CSV table of C-alpha atoms and ligand atoms in Angstrom, one decimal:
chain,number,residue,atom,x,y,z
V,1,UNK,CA,0.1,0.3,0.2
V,2,UNK,CA,1.1,3.6,-0.6
V,3,UNK,CA,1.0,5.2,2.8
V,4,UNK,CA,1.6,8.4,1.4
V,5,UNK,CA,-2.0,8.1,-0.9
V,6,UNK,CA,-4.5,10.3,0.1
V,7,UNK,CA,-7.7,9.0,1.5
V,8,UNK,CA,-10.5,9.8,-1.2
V,9,UNK,CA,-14.3,10.3,0.0
V,10,UNK,CA,-17.0,10.0,-2.3
V,11,UNK,CA,-20.9,10.2,-1.4
V,12,UNK,CA,-24.4,10.2,-3.2
V,13,UNK,CA,-28.0,10.9,-2.0
V,14,UNK,CA,-30.0,7.5,-2.0
V,15,UNK,CA,-33.7,7.1,-1.1
V,16,UNK,CA,-34.7,4.2,1.0
V,17,UNK,CA,-38.0,2.6,-0.2
V,18,UNK,CA,-40.2,1.4,2.5
V,19,UNK,CA,-42.2,-2.0,2.1
V,20,UNK,CA,-45.2,-0.5,4.0
V,21,UNK,CA,-46.1,3.2,4.7
V,22,UNK,CA,-44.3,4.0,8.1
V,23,UNK,CA,-46.6,5.6,10.6
V,24,UNK,CA,-45.3,6.4,14.4
V,25,UNK,CA,-47.6,8.6,16.7
V,26,UNK,CA,-46.3,12.0,15.1
V,27,UNK,CA,-46.3,11.2,11.2
V,28,UNK,CA,-45.8,8.7,8.5
V,29,UNK,CA,-43.5,8.4,5.4
V,30,UNK,CA,-43.0,5.9,2.2
V,31,UNK,CA,-39.2,6.5,1.9
V,32,UNK,CA,-36.0,7.5,4.1
V,33,UNK,CA,-33.4,9.9,2.7
V,34,UNK,CA,-29.8,8.3,3.2
V,35,UNK,CA,-26.3,9.5,1.8
V,36,UNK,CA,-24.3,6.7,0.7
V,37,UNK,CA,-20.4,7.5,1.8
V,38,UNK,CA,-17.4,5.6,0.3
V,39,UNK,CA,-13.8,6.1,1.7
V,40,UNK,CA,-11.0,4.7,-0.7
V,41,UNK,CA,-7.3,4.1,0.5
V,42,UNK,CA,-4.7,1.7,-0.9
V,43,UNK,CA,-7.1,-0.2,-2.9
V,44,UNK,CA,-9.7,-0.8,-0.3
V,45,UNK,CA,-12.9,0.9,0.4
V,46,UNK,CA,-15.0,1.4,3.2
V,47,UNK,CA,-19.1,1.8,3.0
V,48,UNK,CA,-20.6,4.6,5.3
V,49,UNK,CA,-24.2,5.8,5.3
V,50,UNK,CA,-26.3,8.9,7.1
V,51,UNK,CA,-30.0,7.8,7.4
V,52,UNK,CA,-31.8,11.3,7.6
V,53,UNK,CA,-35.9,10.7,8.6
V,54,UNK,CA,-37.7,13.9,8.1
V,55,UNK,CA,-38.5,14.6,11.7
V,56,UNK,CA,-34.9,15.4,12.3
V,57,UNK,CA,-33.0,18.2,11.2
V,58,UNK,CA,-30.7,16.7,8.2
V,59,UNK,CA,-31.4,16.3,5.1
V,60,UNK,CA,-29.6,15.0,1.6
V,61,UNK,CA,-28.9,19.0,1.2
V,62,UNK,CA,-27.3,19.5,4.5
V,63,UNK,CA,-25.3,16.4,4.4
V,64,UNK,CA,-24.0,17.3,0.9
V,65,UNK,CA,-22.9,20.7,2.3
V,66,UNK,CA,-21.3,19.4,5.5
V,67,UNK,CA,-19.4,16.4,3.7
V,68,UNK,CA,-18.2,19.0,0.7
V,69,UNK,CA,-16.3,21.0,3.3
V,70,UNK,CA,-14.4,18.0,4.1
V,71,UNK,CA,-10.8,18.2,2.7
V,72,UNK,CA,-8.5,15.1,3.6
V,73,UNK,CA,-5.1,16.6,2.1
V,74,UNK,CA,-3.7,16.5,5.4
V,75,UNK,CA,-4.3,12.8,6.0
V,76,UNK,CA,-2.4,9.6,4.4
V,77,UNK,CA,-2.6,7.0,6.7
V,78,UNK,CA,-6.4,6.2,8.5
V,79,UNK,CA,-4.9,3.7,10.6
V,80,UNK,CA,-2.8,5.9,12.6
V,81,UNK,CA,-4.8,8.9,12.0
V,82,UNK,CA,-8.4,7.6,12.7
V,83,UNK,CA,-9.0,9.5,15.7
V,84,UNK,CA,-7.5,12.8,14.2
V,85,UNK,CA,-9.7,12.2,10.9
V,86,UNK,CA,-12.7,12.0,13.3
V,87,UNK,CA,-11.7,14.8,15.3
V,88,UNK,CA,-11.2,17.0,12.3
V,89,UNK,CA,-14.7,15.8,10.6
V,90,UNK,CA,-16.7,16.6,14.3
V,91,UNK,CA,-15.0,20.0,14.4
V,92,UNK,CA,-15.9,21.1,10.9
V,93,UNK,CA,-19.6,22.1,12.2
V,94,UNK,CA,-21.6,21.6,15.2
V,95,UNK,CA,-24.8,19.2,14.4
V,96,UNK,CA,-25.1,17.0,11.4
V,97,UNK,CA,-25.0,13.7,13.5
V,98,UNK,CA,-25.8,11.6,10.7
V,99,UNK,CA,-23.4,12.7,8.6
V,100,UNK,CA,-20.6,12.7,10.9
V,101,UNK,CA,-22.0,8.8,11.7
V,102,UNK,CA,-21.4,8.2,7.8
V,103,UNK,CA,-17.7,9.3,7.8
V,104,UNK,CA,-17.2,7.2,11.1
V,105,UNK,CA,-18.8,4.2,9.9
V,106,UNK,CA,-17.2,4.3,6.3
V,107,UNK,CA,-13.7,4.9,8.4
V,108,UNK,CA,-14.1,1.7,10.5
V,109,UNK,CA,-15.0,-0.2,7.4
V,110,UNK,CA,-12.0,0.9,6.0
V,111,UNK,CA,-9.6,0.3,8.7
V,112,UNK,CA,-11.2,-3.2,9.6
V,113,UNK,CA,-10.5,-4.1,5.5
V,114,UNK,CA,-7.1,-2.8,5.9
V,115,UNK,CA,-6.0,-4.9,9.0
V,116,UNK,CA,-8.1,-7.5,7.7
V,117,UNK,CA,-10.3,-7.7,11.1
V,118,UNK,CA,-14.0,-7.3,11.5
V,119,UNK,CA,-15.1,-4.6,13.2
V,120,UNK,CA,-16.8,-6.4,16.0
V,121,UNK,CA,-13.6,-7.8,16.9
V,122,UNK,CA,-12.0,-4.4,17.0
V,123,UNK,CA,-14.7,-3.0,19.2
V,124,UNK,CA,-14.0,-5.9,21.5
V,125,UNK,CA,-17.8,-7.4,21.1
V,126,UNK,CA,-18.3,-11.0,21.8
V,127,UNK,CA,-20.7,-12.5,18.9
V,128,UNK,CA,-21.7,-15.2,21.8
V,129,UNK,CA,-23.5,-12.3,23.5
V,130,UNK,CA,-25.7,-11.0,20.7
V,131,UNK,CA,-29.1,-10.5,21.9
V,132,UNK,CA,-32.3,-11.4,20.2
V,133,UNK,CA,-33.1,-8.8,17.5
V,134,UNK,CA,-36.6,-7.3,17.3
V,135,UNK,CA,-38.7,-6.2,14.4
V,136,UNK,CA,-40.8,-3.0,14.6
V,137,UNK,CA,-44.2,-2.8,13.4
V,138,UNK,CA,-45.8,0.6,12.4
V,139,UNK,CA,-49.4,1.5,13.1
V,140,UNK,CA,-51.6,0.0,10.9
V,141,UNK,CA,-55.1,-1.5,10.2
V,142,UNK,CA,-55.8,-4.8,11.8
V,143,UNK,CA,-55.5,-6.6,8.5
V,144,UNK,CA,-52.3,-4.9,7.6
V,145,UNK,CA,-50.6,-5.5,11.1
V,146,UNK,CA,-51.5,-9.3,10.8
V,147,UNK,CA,-49.8,-9.4,7.6
V,148,UNK,CA,-46.6,-7.5,9.1
V,149,UNK,CA,-46.5,-10.1,12.1
V,150,UNK,CA,-46.2,-12.8,9.3
V,151,UNK,CA,-43.6,-11.5,7.4
V,152,UNK,CA,-41.6,-10.7,10.7
V,153,UNK,CA,-41.6,-14.5,11.1
V,154,UNK,CA,-37.6,-14.5,11.5
V,155,UNK,CA,-37.9,-12.4,14.8
V,156,UNK,CA,-38.5,-13.7,18.1
V,157,UNK,CA,-39.3,-10.3,19.4
V,158,UNK,CA,-41.9,-7.5,18.2
V,159,UNK,CA,-41.5,-3.7,18.6
V,160,UNK,CA,-44.9,-2.3,18.8
V,161,UNK,CA,-45.4,1.2,17.8
V,162,UNK,CA,-48.0,2.6,20.0
V,163,UNK,CA,-49.1,6.4,21.3
V,164,UNK,CA,-52.4,6.7,19.0
V,165,UNK,CA,-56.4,6.3,20.2
V,166,UNK,CA,-56.2,2.6,19.3
V,167,UNK,CA,-53.1,1.1,21.5
V,168,UNK,CA,-55.4,-1.6,23.3
V,169,UNK,CA,-56.8,-2.6,19.8
V,170,UNK,CA,-53.5,-2.7,18.2
V,171,UNK,CA,-51.9,-5.1,21.0
V,172,UNK,CA,-55.1,-7.2,21.2
V,173,UNK,CA,-54.7,-7.7,17.3
V,174,UNK,CA,-51.2,-8.8,17.8
V,175,UNK,CA,-51.8,-11.1,20.5
V,176,UNK,CA,-54.5,-12.9,18.3
V,177,UNK,CA,-51.8,-13.6,16.1
V,178,UNK,CA,-48.7,-14.3,18.1
V,179,UNK,CA,-47.4,-14.6,21.9
V,180,UNK,CA,-43.9,-13.4,21.3
V,181,UNK,CA,-42.4,-10.9,23.7
V,182,UNK,CA,-43.1,-6.9,22.6
V,183,UNK,CA,-41.2,-4.2,23.2
V,184,UNK,CA,-43.6,-0.8,23.0
V,185,UNK,CA,-42.4,2.5,21.7
V,186,UNK,CA,-45.0,5.1,22.7
V,187,UNK,CA,-42.8,7.8,20.7
V,188,UNK,CA,-43.8,10.6,23.3
V,189,UNK,CA,-47.7,9.7,22.4
V,190,UNK,CA,-49.2,9.4,26.1
V,191,UNK,CA,-49.4,12.9,27.4
V,192,UNK,CA,-50.9,11.8,31.0
V,193,UNK,CA,-48.8,10.1,33.5
V,194,UNK,CA,-51.6,8.2,35.5
V,195,UNK,CA,-52.7,7.1,31.7
V,196,UNK,CA,-49.3,5.9,31.1
V,197,UNK,CA,-49.0,4.2,34.5
V,198,UNK,CA,-52.3,2.1,33.8
V,199,UNK,CA,-51.3,1.2,30.2
V,200,UNK,CA,-47.9,-0.2,31.6
V,201,UNK,CA,-49.7,-2.2,33.8
V,202,UNK,CA,-52.2,-3.5,31.5
V,203,UNK,CA,-49.2,-3.8,29.0
V,204,UNK,CA,-47.2,-6.0,31.3
V,205,UNK,CA,-50.1,-8.3,31.4
V,206,UNK,CA,-49.9,-8.9,27.6
V,207,UNK,CA,-46.4,-9.8,27.5
V,208,UNK,CA,-44.7,-6.6,27.1
V,209,UNK,CA,-41.2,-6.6,28.4
V,210,UNK,CA,-40.0,-2.8,28.2
V,211,UNK,CA,-41.4,0.6,26.8
V,212,UNK,CA,-39.8,3.4,24.9
V,213,UNK,CA,-40.3,7.1,25.4
V,214,UNK,CA,-43.8,6.7,27.1
V,215,UNK,CA,-44.2,10.6,27.4
V,216,UNK,CA,-43.1,13.8,25.7
V,217,UNK,CA,-39.2,14.5,25.8
V,218,UNK,CA,-39.0,17.1,27.7
V,219,UNK,CA,-41.2,16.0,30.4
V,220,UNK,CA,-38.6,14.3,32.9
V,221,UNK,CA,-40.4,14.4,35.9
V,222,UNK,CA,-43.3,12.3,34.7
V,223,UNK,CA,-40.5,9.6,33.4
V,224,UNK,CA,-39.1,9.9,36.9
V,225,UNK,CA,-42.3,8.8,38.3
V,226,UNK,CA,-42.6,5.9,36.0
V,227,UNK,CA,-39.6,4.7,36.6
V,228,UNK,CA,-40.0,4.9,40.5
V,229,UNK,CA,-43.2,2.8,39.9
V,230,UNK,CA,-40.8,-0.1,38.3
V,231,UNK,CA,-43.7,-1.4,36.2
V,232,UNK,CA,-41.8,-1.9,33.3
V,233,UNK,CA,-38.3,-0.6,32.2
V,234,UNK,CA,-38.1,2.4,30.1
V,235,UNK,CA,-36.1,3.6,27.8
V,236,UNK,CA,-35.1,7.3,26.4
V,237,UNK,CA,-35.2,7.6,22.7
V,238,UNK,CA,-36.4,11.0,21.7
V,239,UNK,CA,-35.2,12.2,25.4
V,240,UNK,CA,-31.3,11.1,24.5
V,241,UNK,CA,-29.9,12.2,21.7
V,242,UNK,CA,-26.2,12.1,22.7
V,243,UNK,CA,-23.6,11.7,25.5
V,244,UNK,CA,-24.5,15.2,26.7
V,245,UNK,CA,-28.1,14.3,27.6
V,246,UNK,CA,-27.1,11.4,30.0
V,247,UNK,CA,-26.5,13.4,33.3
V,248,UNK,CA,-30.1,14.9,32.8
V,249,UNK,CA,-31.7,11.8,32.0
V,250,UNK,CA,-30.2,9.2,33.9
V,251,UNK,CA,-32.7,9.9,37.0
V,252,UNK,CA,-35.9,9.6,34.4
V,253,UNK,CA,-35.0,6.3,32.6
V,254,UNK,CA,-34.1,2.8,33.5
V,255,UNK,CA,-32.1,3.0,29.9
V,256,UNK,CA,-31.3,4.7,26.8
V,257,UNK,CA,-31.9,3.7,23.0
V,258,UNK,CA,-28.6,4.6,21.3
V,259,UNK,CA,-28.5,5.0,17.7
V,260,UNK,CA,-25.6,5.8,15.8
V,261,UNK,CA,-27.6,8.8,13.6
V,262,UNK,CA,-28.2,10.5,16.9
V,263,UNK,CA,-24.8,10.2,18.5
V,264,UNK,CA,-22.6,10.6,15.7
V,265,UNK,CA,-21.2,7.1,14.9
V,266,UNK,CA,-19.6,3.8,16.5
V,267,UNK,CA,-17.1,5.8,18.4
V,268,UNK,CA,-19.3,7.8,19.9
V,269,UNK,CA,-21.9,5.0,20.7
V,270,UNK,CA,-19.3,2.7,22.3
V,271,UNK,CA,-18.3,5.9,24.5
V,272,UNK,CA,-22.3,5.9,25.7
V,273,UNK,CA,-22.5,2.3,26.3
V,274,UNK,CA,-19.4,2.8,28.8
V,275,UNK,CA,-20.6,5.9,30.7
V,276,UNK,CA,-24.3,4.2,30.9
V,277,UNK,CA,-22.7,1.1,32.4
V,278,UNK,CA,-21.3,3.2,35.2
V,279,UNK,CA,-24.7,4.9,35.5
V,280,UNK,CA,-26.2,1.1,35.9
V,281,UNK,CA,-28.2,2.0,33.1
V,282,UNK,CA,-29.6,-0.5,30.6
V,283,UNK,CA,-28.7,-0.2,26.9
V,284,UNK,CA,-30.9,-0.9,23.7
V,285,UNK,CA,-29.3,-0.2,20.4
V,286,UNK,CA,-31.8,0.8,17.9
V,287,UNK,CA,-31.5,2.3,14.5
V,288,UNK,CA,-33.6,4.6,11.6
V,289,UNK,CA,-34.7,3.1,8.4
V,290,UNK,CA,-31.2,2.0,7.4
V,291,UNK,CA,-29.5,-0.1,4.7
V,292,UNK,CA,-27.2,-3.1,5.9
V,293,UNK,CA,-24.7,-0.6,6.3
V,294,UNK,CA,-25.3,1.5,9.4
V,295,UNK,CA,-27.3,-1.5,10.5
V,296,UNK,CA,-24.0,-3.8,10.7
V,297,UNK,CA,-22.1,-0.8,12.1
V,298,UNK,CA,-24.6,-0.9,15.3
V,299,UNK,CA,-24.5,-5.0,15.1
V,300,UNK,CA,-20.9,-4.8,15.8
V,301,UNK,CA,-21.7,-2.9,19.1
V,302,UNK,CA,-24.8,-4.9,19.7
V,303,UNK,CA,-23.4,-7.6,22.0
V,304,UNK,CA,-22.1,-4.8,24.3
V,305,UNK,CA,-25.9,-4.0,24.8
V,306,UNK,CA,-28.9,-5.7,26.5
V,307,UNK,CA,-31.6,-5.1,23.8
V,308,UNK,CA,-31.6,-4.9,20.0
V,309,UNK,CA,-33.6,-3.2,17.5
V,310,UNK,CA,-31.8,-3.5,14.2
V,311,UNK,CA,-34.4,-3.9,11.9
V,312,UNK,CA,-34.2,-1.1,9.3
V,313,UNK,CA,-32.9,-3.3,6.0
V,314,UNK,CA,-35.7,-5.8,6.4
V,315,UNK,CA,-38.5,-3.1,6.2
V,316,UNK,CA,-37.4,-1.7,2.9
V,317,UNK,CA,-37.3,-2.7,-0.7
V,318,UNK,CA,-34.5,-1.5,-2.1
V,319,UNK,CA,-31.5,-2.3,-0.1
V,320,UNK,CA,-28.3,-1.2,-1.7
V,321,UNK,CA,-26.3,-3.8,0.2
V,322,UNK,CA,-27.0,-7.6,0.8
V,323,UNK,CA,-29.3,-8.1,3.9
V,324,UNK,CA,-28.0,-8.8,7.2
V,325,UNK,CA,-28.0,-12.6,7.9
V,326,UNK,CA,-30.5,-13.6,11.1
V,327,UNK,CA,-30.2,-16.9,13.0
V,328,UNK,CA,-32.3,-18.4,15.8
V,329,UNK,CA,-33.6,-14.5,15.9
V,330,UNK,CA,-30.2,-12.7,16.0
V,331,UNK,CA,-28.3,-10.8,13.8
V,332,UNK,CA,-25.1,-12.9,12.8
V,333,UNK,CA,-21.7,-11.1,12.8
V,334,UNK,CA,-19.6,-11.9,9.7
V,335,UNK,CA,-15.9,-13.2,10.1
V,336,UNK,CA,-15.3,-11.0,6.7
V,337,UNK,CA,-13.1,-7.7,7.5
V,338,UNK,CA,-14.7,-4.3,8.5
V,339,UNK,CA,-18.7,-4.1,8.4
V,340,UNK,CA,-18.9,-7.7,6.3
V,341,UNK,CA,-21.2,-5.8,4.0
V,342,UNK,CA,-21.6,-6.6,0.1
V,343,UNK,CA,-23.2,-4.2,-2.3
V,344,UNK,CA,-26.1,-5.6,-4.3
V,345,UNK,CA,-25.5,-5.2,-8.0
V,346,UNK,CA,-27.0,-2.1,-9.4
U,401,MG,MG1,-38.0,5.3,19.5
């Protein structure tokens, strides 16, 4: 390898088409805008991805603008300069966590390939400790919900989006079809803490094992009360964007939902895992609508987490990479170097 060769960065927008219109308590959509990134060095190519659902602040335009500012002329050795590159990218502009995650993921994939080692191994993960993966079902009519449950046959746990008028109907419909354990994500949909308490008691009876973001993100007082009641473990998603939020939410929730697109990538997520463990918090690693690229990046850290919700590629029609392999309800980590992902033929 020519060590003096510069790193080359390319990127292009991509619309990830969803199999089903995706509805949560705030909105619904049919595709999710991505930015696909490639880092090239010494004949190796590392893949990265930014996923930018419309309710967050990033877009393909903002990502293009951010990534265009990156000048890699000072970097010729990704192995020794990984930290420097990531710090440089981080310092270009505040915000832009998904665009920064794309760079971080591509750099991890590239370095894994150059060193001929899988990313999960570089990160110290033990594949034997991989938790079950869950599949998220968006809110829909009972007939469509039935079809979605059947489609998610490979999964041993389902995550249900609640937070509408029909919460009990949705759960009862699912319970007519399957007795799999359920995670619930209310996406801030419950506005009254007494109602939320009652719902959590009812859900527990129905075989729900955790609840994500039951109430509005800024209502930490209500969340703290729910945590105190110890009905079901609660996880912060919208209330938890990145590591700087940890001190303010640690008393209000039992755990955090880490997403690479919120926190800025693999390195940031690994740091959150270390810090959250010190606070005895539980960890769920989740995703946006993402291709196999960002999903396998999160999967590399998943054995260090308690719960895994990495279903992105299974809910889309045009994954640009081969789907992750699921076995016994768990994502299989590949022994291939880097993220272990293969591009689908165009
Ligand atoms: Mg959520």
